[in-house]
Coordinates of C-alpha atoms and ligand atoms in Angstrom, one line a residue:
M1 CA 0.0 0.0 0.0
M2 CA 1.2 3.4 -0.9
P3 CA 2.0 5.7 2.1
A4 CA -0.6 8.4 2.8
S5 CA 1.9 11.2 2.2
W6 CA 2.7 9.9 -1.3
R7 CA -1.0 9.5 -2.1
K8 CA -1.5 13.1 -0.9
L9 CA 1.4 14.4 -3.1
L10 CA 0.1 12.6 -6.2
F11 CA -3.4 13.7 -5.5
G12 CA -2.2 17.3 -5.1
I13 CA -0.3 17.2 -8.4
A14 CA -3.3 15.6 -10.2
L15 CA -5.6 18.2 -8.7
L16 CA -3.2 21.0 -9.8
L17 CA -2.9 19.6 -13.4
T18 CA -6.7 19.1 -13.6
A19 CA -7.3 22.7 -12.4
G20 CA -4.7 24.0 -14.9
G21 CA -6.2 21.9 -17.7
L22 CA -9.7 23.2 -16.8
I23 CA -8.7 26.8 -16.6
G24 CA -6.8 26.4 -19.9
W25 CA -9.8 24.8 -21.5
L26 CA -12.0 27.7 -20.3
Y27 CA -9.6 30.1 -22.0
G28 CA -9.5 27.9 -25.1
N29 CA -6.0 26.4 -24.5
P30 CA -6.1 23.3 -22.2
V31 CA -2.5 22.3 -23.1
A32 CA -1.1 25.7 -22.0
G33 CA -3.1 25.4 -18.8
L34 CA -1.7 21.9 -18.2
L35 CA 1.8 23.1 -18.9
V36 CA 1.5 26.1 -16.5
A37 CA 0.2 23.8 -13.8
A38 CA 3.0 21.2 -14.4
L39 CA 5.6 24.0 -14.2
A40 CA 4.1 25.3 -11.0
A41 CA 4.2 21.8 -9.5
L42 CA 7.8 21.4 -10.6
A43 CA 8.8 24.8 -9.2
W44 CA 7.3 23.9 -5.9
Q45 CA 9.2 20.6 -5.7
V46 CA 12.5 22.3 -6.8
R47 CA 12.0 24.9 -4.0
Q48 CA 11.5 22.2 -1.5
L49 CA 14.6 20.3 -2.8
L50 CA 16.7 23.5 -2.6
A51 CA 15.5 24.2 1.0
F52 CA 16.3 20.6 2.0
D53 CA 19.8 20.9 0.4
R54 CA 20.4 24.2 2.2
A55 CA 19.3 22.7 5.5
L56 CA 21.7 19.8 5.0
R57 CA 24.6 22.1 4.2
T58 CA 24.1 24.7 6.9
R59 CA 22.8 22.2 9.4
D60 CA 20.1 24.7 10.2
F61 CA 17.1 22.5 10.2
D62 CA 14.7 25.0 11.8
T63 CA 13.8 26.6 8.5
F64 CA 13.0 23.3 7.1
R65 CA 11.2 21.8 10.1
Y66 CA 7.9 23.1 8.8
G67 CA 8.4 21.9 5.2
E68 CA 5.3 20.3 3.7
G69 CA 4.0 16.9 2.7
I70 CA 6.4 14.3 1.7
W71 CA 9.3 16.7 2.2
Q72 CA 8.4 17.3 5.8
Q73 CA 8.1 13.6 6.4
M74 CA 11.5 12.9 4.7
F75 CA 13.0 15.6 6.8
S76 CA 11.6 14.2 10.1
H77 CA 13.1 10.8 9.2
F78 CA 16.4 12.4 8.5
E79 CA 16.4 14.6 11.6
R80 CA 15.5 11.6 13.8
E81 CA 18.4 9.5 12.4
H82 CA 20.7 12.5 12.6
G83 CA 19.8 13.1 16.2
Q84 CA 20.4 9.5 17.2
T85 CA 23.8 9.5 15.5
R86 CA 24.7 12.7 17.3
K87 CA 23.6 11.1 20.6
H88 CA 25.6 8.0 19.9
K89 CA 28.7 10.0 19.0
S90 CA 28.5 12.1 22.1
R91 CA 28.0 9.0 24.2
Y92 CA 31.1 7.3 22.6
R93 CA 33.1 10.5 23.1
Q94 CA 32.0 10.6 26.8
L95 CA 32.9 6.9 27.2
L96 CA 36.3 7.4 25.5
K97 CA 36.9 10.3 27.9
E98 CA 36.0 8.1 30.9
I99 CA 38.3 5.3 29.7
R100 CA 41.2 7.7 29.1
K101 CA 40.6 9.3 32.5
S102 CA 40.6 5.9 34.2
T103 CA 43.7 4.7 32.4
D104 CA 45.4 7.9 33.3
A105 CA 44.4 7.5 36.9
M106 CA 45.9 4.0 37.0
P107 CA 49.1 3.7 39.0
D108 CA 50.5 1.2 36.5
G109 CA 51.9 2.3 33.2
A110 CA 50.1 0.9 30.1
V111 CA 51.5 1.1 26.6
I112 CA 49.7 -0.1 23.5
L113 CA 52.0 -1.6 21.0
D114 CA 51.3 -2.6 17.4
A115 CA 52.5 -5.8 15.7
K116 CA 55.9 -4.1 15.0
N117 CA 56.3 -3.1 18.7
E118 CA 55.7 0.5 17.8
I119 CA 53.9 2.7 20.4
V120 CA 50.2 3.4 19.5
T121 CA 49.5 5.3 22.7
C122 CA 50.3 5.2 26.5
N123 CA 48.8 6.5 29.7
K124 CA 50.1 9.1 32.2
A125 CA 51.7 6.5 34.5
A126 CA 53.9 5.2 31.5
K127 CA 55.2 8.8 31.3
I128 CA 55.9 9.1 35.0
L129 CA 57.5 5.6 35.3
A130 CA 59.4 5.3 32.0
G131 CA 59.3 8.8 30.5
L132 CA 57.2 7.7 27.5
K133 CA 55.2 10.5 25.8
P134 CA 51.9 9.5 24.1
K135 CA 52.2 12.2 21.3
K136 CA 56.0 12.5 20.8
D137 CA 56.8 8.8 21.0
K138 CA 53.8 7.6 18.9
G139 CA 55.1 5.3 16.2
Q140 CA 58.5 4.8 17.9
R141 CA 59.7 1.2 18.6
I142 CA 59.5 0.5 22.3
D143 CA 62.9 -1.3 22.2
N144 CA 64.5 1.9 21.0
L145 CA 63.1 3.8 24.0
L146 CA 63.5 1.1 26.7
R147 CA 66.8 -0.6 25.8
E148 CA 66.6 -3.6 28.1
P149 CA 67.6 -7.0 26.7
A150 CA 65.3 -8.8 29.1
L151 CA 62.3 -6.8 27.9
N152 CA 63.3 -7.2 24.2
K153 CA 63.5 -11.0 24.7
L154 CA 60.0 -11.0 26.3
L155 CA 58.6 -9.0 23.3
Q156 CA 60.3 -11.2 20.7
K157 CA 59.4 -14.5 22.4
Q158 CA 55.8 -13.4 22.8
D159 CA 55.9 -15.3 26.1
Y160 CA 52.9 -13.8 27.8
S161 CA 53.1 -16.0 30.9
R162 CA 56.3 -14.3 32.2
S163 CA 57.2 -10.9 33.4
V164 CA 60.6 -9.3 33.7
E165 CA 62.2 -6.7 36.0
I166 CA 64.2 -3.9 34.5
I167 CA 66.0 -0.9 35.9
S168 CA 64.1 2.3 35.6
P169 CA 65.2 4.3 32.6
L170 CA 64.5 7.5 34.5
R171 CA 65.8 7.1 38.1
E172 CA 68.7 5.2 39.4
G173 CA 67.9 2.4 41.9
E174 CA 64.3 2.1 40.8
W175 CA 62.9 -1.0 39.2
L176 CA 60.0 -1.7 36.9
N177 CA 58.2 -4.9 36.4
C178 CA 57.2 -5.4 32.7
R179 CA 54.4 -7.7 31.6
V180 CA 53.1 -8.1 28.1
V181 CA 49.5 -9.2 27.3
P182 CA 48.0 -9.7 23.8
Y183 CA 45.5 -7.0 23.0
G184 CA 43.0 -6.6 20.2
A185 CA 44.1 -7.7 16.7
D186 CA 47.8 -8.0 16.6
Q187 CA 48.4 -5.5 19.3
K188 CA 50.0 -5.8 22.7
L189 CA 49.6 -4.1 26.0
L190 CA 52.8 -3.5 27.9
L191 CA 52.1 -3.1 31.6
L192 CA 54.7 -1.3 33.8
R193 CA 54.7 -1.5 37.5
D194 CA 57.0 0.1 40.0
V195 CA 58.5 -2.7 42.1
T196 CA 61.3 -0.8 43.7
E197 CA 60.0 -1.4 47.2
R198 CA 59.6 -5.1 46.7
I199 CA 63.1 -5.4 45.2
R200 CA 64.5 -3.3 48.1
L201 CA 62.8 -5.5 50.7
N202 CA 63.9 -8.6 49.0
K203 CA 67.5 -7.4 49.0
M204 CA 67.2 -6.5 52.6
R205 CA 65.9 -10.0 53.4
R206 CA 68.7 -11.5 51.4
D207 CA 71.4 -9.3 53.0
F208 CA 70.0 -10.0 56.4
V209 CA 70.0 -13.8 56.0
G210 CA 73.5 -13.6 54.4
N211 CA 74.9 -11.4 57.1
A212 CA 73.2 -13.3 60.0
S213 CA 74.5 -16.7 58.6
H214 CA 77.9 -15.2 58.1
E215 CA 78.0 -13.8 61.7
L216 CA 76.8 -17.1 63.2
R217 CA 79.6 -19.1 61.5
S218 CA 82.5 -18.0 63.7
P219 CA 80.8 -18.5 67.1
L220 CA 79.5 -21.9 65.8
T221 CA 83.0 -23.0 64.8
V222 CA 84.3 -22.2 68.3
I223 CA 81.4 -24.0 70.0
S224 CA 81.8 -27.0 67.7
G225 CA 85.6 -27.1 68.2
Y226 CA 85.2 -27.1 72.0
L227 CA 82.5 -29.7 71.9
D228 CA 84.7 -31.9 69.6
S229 CA 87.5 -31.7 72.1
L230 CA 85.2 -32.4 75.0
A231 CA 83.7 -35.4 73.3
E232 CA 87.2 -36.8 72.7
D233 CA 88.4 -36.0 76.3
P234 CA 88.9 -39.4 78.1
E235 CA 88.6 -37.6 81.4
I236 CA 85.1 -36.2 80.7
A237 CA 83.0 -36.1 83.9
P238 CA 80.8 -39.1 84.2
G239 CA 77.2 -38.5 83.0
W240 CA 78.4 -35.8 80.5
E241 CA 79.1 -38.0 77.6
Q242 CA 75.6 -38.1 76.3
P243 CA 74.7 -34.4 76.7
V244 CA 78.0 -33.5 75.1
E245 CA 77.3 -35.8 72.2
Q246 CA 73.8 -34.3 71.8
M247 CA 75.2 -30.8 71.9
R248 CA 77.8 -31.8 69.2
A249 CA 75.1 -33.2 66.9
Q250 CA 73.0 -30.0 67.3
A251 CA 76.0 -27.8 66.7
Q252 CA 76.7 -29.8 63.6
R253 CA 73.1 -29.4 62.5
M254 CA 73.3 -25.6 63.0
N255 CA 76.6 -25.6 61.0
H256 CA 74.7 -27.4 58.2
I257 CA 71.8 -24.9 58.3
V258 CA 74.1 -21.9 58.3
A259 CA 76.2 -23.3 55.4
E260 CA 73.0 -24.0 53.4
L261 CA 71.6 -20.5 54.1
L262 CA 74.9 -19.0 53.1
E263 CA 74.9 -21.0 49.9
L264 CA 71.3 -19.9 49.1
S265 CA 72.0 -16.2 49.8
K266 CA 75.1 -16.4 47.6
L267 CA 73.1 -18.0 44.8
E268 CA 70.4 -15.4 45.1
S269 CA 72.8 -12.6 44.5
A270 CA 74.8 -14.5 41.8
G271 CA 74.0 -13.9 38.2
R272 CA 73.6 -16.5 35.5
A273 CA 76.1 -19.4 35.6
N274 CA 79.0 -18.8 33.2
T275 CA 78.7 -20.3 29.8
T276 CA 82.4 -20.8 29.2
E277 CA 83.3 -23.5 31.6
L278 CA 82.4 -27.0 30.4
V279 CA 81.4 -29.4 33.2
N280 CA 81.7 -33.2 33.0
V281 CA 78.3 -34.0 34.5
G282 CA 78.9 -37.8 34.1
G283 CA 82.1 -37.4 36.2
L284 CA 80.1 -35.6 38.9
L285 CA 77.6 -38.4 39.1
V286 CA 80.3 -41.1 39.4
A287 CA 82.1 -39.0 42.1
A288 CA 78.9 -38.5 44.1
R289 CA 78.2 -42.2 44.1
K290 CA 81.7 -42.8 45.5
T291 CA 81.0 -40.5 48.5
W292 CA 78.0 -42.7 49.6
E293 CA 79.0 -46.2 48.5
G294 CA 79.9 -48.6 51.2
R295 CA 78.3 -46.6 54.0
A296 CA 76.0 -48.4 56.4
G297 CA 72.3 -48.4 55.4
V298 CA 72.9 -46.9 51.9
P299 CA 71.0 -48.7 49.1
E300 CA 72.5 -49.7 45.8
I301 CA 73.4 -46.7 43.6
R302 CA 73.6 -47.1 39.8
V303 CA 74.9 -44.6 37.3
H304 CA 73.8 -44.6 33.7
L305 CA 75.7 -42.3 31.4
E306 CA 73.7 -42.3 28.2
T307 CA 75.7 -39.4 26.7
E308 CA 79.1 -38.0 26.6
A309 CA 77.7 -34.5 26.5
L310 CA 79.3 -31.8 28.6
L311 CA 77.4 -28.9 30.2
Y312 CA 78.3 -25.2 30.1
G313 CA 77.9 -24.0 33.7
N314 CA 79.4 -23.8 37.2
S315 CA 80.9 -27.1 38.4
T316 CA 80.6 -26.4 42.1
Q317 CA 76.9 -25.5 41.7
L318 CA 76.2 -28.6 39.6
E319 CA 78.0 -30.7 42.1
S320 CA 75.7 -29.2 44.8
I321 CA 72.7 -30.2 42.7
V322 CA 73.8 -33.8 42.5
G323 CA 74.9 -33.9 46.1
N324 CA 71.6 -32.6 47.4
L325 CA 69.4 -34.9 45.2
L326 CA 71.5 -37.9 46.1
S327 CA 71.6 -37.2 49.8
N328 CA 67.8 -36.9 49.7
A329 CA 67.4 -40.1 47.7
V330 CA 69.7 -42.0 50.2
R331 CA 67.8 -40.7 53.2
H332 CA 64.4 -41.6 51.8
T333 CA 65.2 -45.0 50.3
P334 CA 65.5 -48.2 52.4
Q335 CA 68.7 -50.2 52.2
D336 CA 67.1 -52.9 50.0
G337 CA 65.9 -50.3 47.5
S338 CA 67.9 -48.7 44.7
I339 CA 68.9 -45.3 43.4
T340 CA 69.7 -44.7 39.7
M341 CA 71.4 -41.5 38.4
I342 CA 71.1 -40.9 34.7
W343 CA 72.8 -38.3 32.4
R344 CA 71.2 -38.1 29.0
A345 CA 70.9 -35.7 26.2
S346 CA 68.7 -35.1 23.2
K347 CA 68.1 -32.4 20.6
K348 CA 66.0 -30.5 23.1
G349 CA 68.8 -30.4 25.7
A350 CA 70.1 -32.6 28.5
E351 CA 69.0 -33.9 31.9
I352 CA 70.2 -35.3 35.1
V353 CA 67.7 -37.8 36.5
M354 CA 67.7 -39.0 40.1
Q355 CA 65.4 -42.0 40.5
D356 CA 64.8 -43.8 43.7
S357 CA 62.6 -46.7 44.8
G358 CA 62.0 -45.1 48.2
E359 CA 59.1 -43.9 50.2
G360 CA 57.8 -41.4 47.6
I361 CA 56.0 -38.1 48.3
A362 CA 52.2 -37.5 48.4
A363 CA 51.0 -35.5 45.4
E364 CA 49.8 -32.5 47.5
H365 CA 53.3 -31.9 48.8
V366 CA 55.1 -32.0 45.5
P367 CA 54.4 -28.4 44.5
R368 CA 55.8 -27.1 47.8
L369 CA 59.1 -29.1 47.9
T370 CA 61.3 -26.3 46.6
E371 CA 60.0 -23.8 49.3
R372 CA 62.6 -22.9 51.9
F373 CA 62.3 -25.0 55.1
F374 CA 59.5 -27.1 53.6
R375 CA 59.7 -30.6 54.9
V376 CA 57.1 -33.3 54.4
D377 CA 57.6 -34.8 57.8
R378 CA 59.3 -32.2 60.0
G379 CA 60.0 -34.4 63.0
R380 CA 61.5 -37.2 60.9
S381 CA 63.4 -34.9 58.7
R382 CA 65.0 -33.2 61.7
D383 CA 66.1 -36.6 63.0
D384 CA 67.8 -37.5 59.7
G385 CA 69.6 -34.2 59.4
G386 CA 67.1 -32.6 56.9
V387 CA 66.8 -28.8 56.9
G388 CA 64.4 -28.2 54.1
L389 CA 66.8 -26.1 52.0
G390 CA 68.2 -28.7 49.7
L391 CA 65.6 -28.6 47.0
A392 CA 65.4 -24.7 47.2
I393 CA 69.1 -24.7 46.5
V394 CA 68.7 -27.1 43.6
K395 CA 66.0 -25.0 42.1
H396 CA 68.1 -21.8 42.4
I397 CA 71.1 -23.4 40.8
L398 CA 68.9 -24.7 37.9
N399 CA 67.5 -21.2 37.4
R400 CA 71.1 -19.9 37.1
H401 CA 71.7 -22.5 34.4
D402 CA 68.4 -21.7 32.5
G403 CA 67.2 -25.1 33.6
E404 CA 64.1 -26.5 35.3
L405 CA 63.3 -29.0 38.0
H406 CA 60.5 -31.5 37.3
I407 CA 59.4 -33.9 40.1
S408 CA 57.3 -36.9 39.8
S409 CA 56.6 -39.2 42.8
E410 CA 54.3 -41.9 44.0
L411 CA 53.9 -42.8 47.7
G412 CA 55.4 -46.1 48.5
V413 CA 56.8 -46.5 44.9
G414 CA 59.6 -43.9 44.6
S415 CA 60.5 -40.5 43.2
E416 CA 62.1 -39.0 40.1
F417 CA 63.8 -35.7 40.0
H418 CA 64.6 -34.4 36.5
C419 CA 67.0 -31.4 36.2
R420 CA 66.5 -30.2 32.6
F421 CA 69.0 -28.0 30.7
P422 CA 68.3 -26.2 27.4
A423 CA 70.2 -27.3 24.3
Q424 CA 72.3 -24.1 24.2
R425 CA 74.0 -25.2 27.5
V426 CA 74.9 -28.6 26.1
A427 CA 78.1 -29.4 24.2
V428 CA 78.5 -32.9 22.6
P429 CA 82.1 -33.7 21.9
E430 CA 83.1 -34.6 18.4
P431 CA 83.8 -38.3 18.0
V432 CA 87.5 -38.9 17.9
A433 CA 88.5 -40.7 14.7
L434 CA 90.2 -44.0 15.5
G435 CA 92.9 -45.6 13.5
G436 CA 95.8 -44.1 11.6
S437 CA 95.6 -42.5 8.2
G438 CA 98.2 -44.8 6.8
S439 CA 101.3 -43.1 8.2
Ligands
ADP1 P1 65.7 -31.7 53.4 O1 67.0 -31.0 53.9 O2 64.7 -31.8 54.5 O3 66.0 -33.0 52.7 P2 64.9 -30.8 50.9 O4 64.5 -29.4 50.4 O5 66.1 -31.4 50.2 O6 65.1 -30.7 52.4 O7 63.6 -31.7 50.7 C1 62.4 -31.2 51.1 C2 61.5 -32.4 51.5 O8 61.2 -33.2 50.4 C3 62.2 -33.4 52.4 O9 61.9 -33.0 53.8 C4 61.5 -34.7 52.1 O10 60.4 -34.8 52.9 C5 61.1 -34.5 50.7 N1 62.0 -35.3 49.8 C6 63.1 -34.8 49.1 N2 63.6 -35.8 48.3 C7 62.9 -36.9 48.5 C8 63.0 -38.2 48.0 N3 63.9 -38.6 47.2 N4 62.1 -39.1 48.5 C9 61.1 -38.7 49.3 N5 61.0 -37.5 49.8 C10 61.9 -36.6 49.5

């Protein structure tokens, strides 16, 4: 059905043409009458069209608001749409303002990067923390502005699960934590957080533990020395043998704790293990077995050297890994059980494996094993000389060697500790050609 306005328009034109024709007919020229009427209708439409066009150009719709017929209806449609678009636009503008205000109020820096790691925009905190300027630095590559190898690696690797800590580019002694999260299509959001306080507290804790352990060492050496002499003294007062022996055992335990705390604090402040010294891991395993073999209560210890590969790293630290893992395996495996140490390599890297058929560890404890002072059975562990620092040390050393510790264990069946190293730390010696060349 034709809309009423159209019907009205057509009816008006028809009426005008009929009236023109009739008047023309009365004057003896109906065609001229029709023509005049048609011209009048056309003139009126052209006038409306011009007014509509002017209203669109000048955005002054008031003069047109009272247009007539179909034109008035078209105009109302247009005005309604126009009004809605304007409302949407202003709502979006308001929303954008709110978002910008809230990101500017954030204490963390936020930098939007495109696929080429060029800055799209950043908030106020990014300016305060890292000196980035949203207008001036737009289009600049972030790695040209924040020249930190650790951050570049993070951006290149697109490893969104990790964060890195970098020195503030603006203020000495301040630290920023950087995290990258994927954002929109092919964009990234670089989040910067001031972690100076945390790093300072961590350093204070490290220094405190290091200093306290260091200070405790000398008095402990004196006490242990006197207790050793007392224990060996044939003229010791009757009834004192047992207390002296107990004191000696406890002093030894304290020595052990202090030594491990010192080792941990040294490891914490040490950097990555060097990549120039080649360590014969197979030799370390064989030497570790020798230190335990033949002792009372020690289960059978096997060594499987599946590779001749050498490892770039720190031999003392790697020796400590093997020593700690083997000492744990011995303490948690009955004499009729067995321990197997394996050194193997593949294209992916290399690993030291410590397997035992001992008591195993309940699944709920496994994730906590590398926490400092964590022991599954505190009482028992104390009796067998356990401190709860061994696996924390192992984990730290592995970190320094770009390696990882994987633990799998089953209660009553045994445990496996895998120390995995990446391929770039592994060197496989060239096979030596045997036999002469004819000389
Ligand atoms: P500790 O000095 O007590 O051995 P660790 O950090 O080396 O400390 O080990 C933490 C805890 O993990 C130990 O107390 C022990 O309960 C458990 N554990 C470590 N190795 C083994 C193993 N091979 N078998 C069973 N339990 C183990």
